[in-house]
Amino acid sequence: MSIKFQKVSYVYSQGSPLEKKGLDNVSFELKDNSFTAIIGHTGSGKSTLMQHFNALLKPTSGQIKIAGSLITPETTDKHLKKLRRHVSLVFQFPETQLFENTVLDDIAFGPKNFGYDSEKAKASAQMWLDRVGLPKDIANRSPFELSGGQMRRVAIAGVLAYEPEILCLDEPGVGLDPRARAKMMQLFFEYQKAGHTIILVTHNMDDVAEYADDVLVMEKGRLIKHDVPQKIFNDRSWLKKHYLDEPRASLFASQLTNYTFTDLPLTKKELIAGIKYNLRK
Amino acid sequence: MNKILIGRYIAGDSIVYKMDPRGKLVATILFIFVIFLANNPATYAILTIFSLVAVAATKLKGKVFWDGVKPIIWLILFTSLLQLFFTVGGKVYWQWMMLAVSSYGIINAIYIFIRFTLIVLISTVMTVTTMPLEIADAIEWLLTPLKLFKVPVDKIALVMSIALRFVPTLFDQTFKIMNAQRARGADFNNGGLITRAKAITPLLVPLFISSLETAIDLATAMESRGYRGDQGRTRYRILQWSLYDLINLVYFIILVILLLIFRTH
Amino acid sequence: MTIDNIIKIRNVSFTYPDAKEPAINNVTFDIERGSWTSIIGHNGSGKSTIIRLINGLLDAGENANSKIEVDGIRLTQKTVWDIRDRVGVVFQNPDNQFVGATVADDVAFGLENRGVSRLEMMKIVPKAIAAVGMSEYADSEPGSLSGGQKQRVAIAGIIAIKPKIIILDEATSMLDPDGRSQVLQIVQQMKDKYGLTVIAITHDIDETALADQVLVMNDGQIVTQGKPESVFKKTKLLNELGLTVPFVQQVKKDLQSNAINIPDTINSEKELINYLCQLNSKK
């Protein structure tokens, strides 16, 4: 059951003077259990694209097949619960969505909405509180007493607690310190390994290199490239032409002018191995 | 949606745009009183012509003004119908129980309809050609005499301008939180009144918290940028009268004079 | 020649009301005039508290042993406004510090507060806006600007009051990479042009490459400080504090642990690349 976008276009404020094309004839297919990164500049349509995955936005034309549902321009807001149970979406700064009296209740909000009974919702909340690396004793505290980083984790736990098959993330690490960031990315990576699909909107090319196995590149509402990270980052002149950054490792490697790499190193690990190989030759 | 709340300013360039917001605001308010000077076909015709000229002077499309009238067209029609059926006097054309259509009724209904529509048109002329901030500045100017009574007009003005400035931010935040809760299975569109009222908690609490955070951040930034109340504050944005405002004034005076001449005494 | 320190912090402590532990615990440090200082540390280490103490947004209370001195003025209730004339802060959230209805209004805000005449403002405001490259947006409303543009407007508002010190309080952390590099570039330009002292609180470790001095904070104390290369040599300490080191340092350390000998004198990316290229041509 893959994710399939077929000629999807989206127009903002159609018919008004502010009319703007958000997505322009976007088609692609993503494999189950993949880790797909969506990259591109601010305003390129990444976020618009992401909001189509669970029908927060519905295509102006074209259709989307995802998690057993079909989204078309005619899809109404009713009966979307099944879709949203399976496809979830985490916005930037998700800590702003917290509202319950206790951390545990907040995490259980999603599961309850999706039909878990109160007992099961609590149990799931308890489990995910632990999995996102939060101490057990904060369960009954108000989420608003926590630090920014902890609040972020509570919000993420609140989405993971009903175990959506497909998890879409918009810059989940922005504003966190490096340690918290790395932990969070690791959490999503493990979630993928446990058999789920991850879609990550990001500006961080190191994360793309490290975790993604598939990349969508957006520009002005169009999908301009869909390939594996290795292929995308190997084409340095293409990246330059579209003002896209490179992973730090490949940027470093490309300056080692008298080294030869069979594959351009994308991660630090690959870079070290490549340097070693060249020096031992 | 946010167009309704933050005013319906539409960028444009014409003589009306160049007029000072204070003049426009005062003229609009006075117009509501002046309209009552009209009491016969000639004066209503004068009012209509003067208003339509003002509308035309904005150089905006007719649709803009139709959009202004549309939301309350039913109210206007309903009021006119009340006049039509409940006014007594003159020749009676039709009668049923308490309801009657008389010649006075017909005339009154038409007058009411014109009066209402013209007020909406003229206030639309002002709101579409004047930025909300300019309107706030104009209100501040109108309130200036209250300074004599120790009303902190400058502070009120600053509060108004900051409030206007943050309306779009608040809207963005609202939509963002709504979407985030929808993704968690919250449903804002279905269910009865109580379900819906309950569904709004996950929206209101975060909105309240984030507004509070914004307010704290803003206060910190303002203090750090040297804001210490009205003491010795100067103003960068000031309003200046120009020749265009003279046009506004002369036009308005001519209207009043014509109405005074042609009305039935 | 003695070092001209624009900021002198001596034995300063601060505890938030209702908190058990002090947020700042007996901190002492100096910042040299015209230098760029980066303050790093994980969330809650006291980084933001210390800058709020410097411009009097938080009050450490008066105490004979401790003092905060900015540009030769000791911070007291009386001098706080004089100090704020010398210190401009760019905060984290671009939206929440934009006071004015338009770019020009916002840039004028600090001048209005200081009672600068309108005639004078009409000269200063356009210049400050031009300095950050935002002239074509002078009449724009904040809603139509990107986060990076809003931060540039914030910088213009600071430049307008001719401060001596500009503090970036995680000012780039909510921006995309384009916005981030634009803001840093502008700050660098302003620093050179007006001889400003820059203090940057940051999570972006690669940003510290711009710094002359790095302060590392943990639990309200300064754990270590010095030139970037000497601070980032302490990889073990930084890792214990949950901080990463710049990418070059990571690569250097990993190469060393892979039995590739890199001399300690090599610290910048350029040096490391040159050294590795030489190493490869020698064999």
Coordinates of C-alpha atoms in Angstrom, one line a residue, chain B residues 147 154-155 225-236, chain C residues 85 108-118 121:
Chain B
K147 CA -6.2 64.2 27.3
D154 CA -1.2 58.0 23.6
K155 CA -1.2 54.6 25.4
R225 CA 14.2 48.9 23.1
G226 CA 13.8 51.7 25.6
Y227 CA 10.0 52.0 26.0
R228 CA 9.2 53.6 29.4
G229 CA 5.6 54.8 29.0
D230 CA 4.6 58.1 27.3
Q231 CA 7.3 60.1 29.0
G232 CA 9.1 62.2 26.4
R233 CA 8.0 60.0 23.5
T234 CA 8.1 61.4 20.0
R235 CA 6.1 60.2 17.0
Y236 CA 7.5 59.0 13.7
Chain C
D85 CA 20.9 53.1 25.1
A108 CA 11.5 54.2 14.5
F109 CA 10.2 52.6 17.8
G110 CA 13.5 52.9 19.7
L111 CA 14.0 56.5 18.5
E112 CA 10.5 57.5 19.5
N113 CA 11.1 56.1 23.0
R114 CA 14.2 58.2 23.3
G115 CA 12.4 61.4 22.2
V116 CA 14.3 61.9 19.0
S117 CA 12.7 64.7 16.9
R118 CA 10.7 63.7 13.9
M121 CA 14.0 60.3 12.6

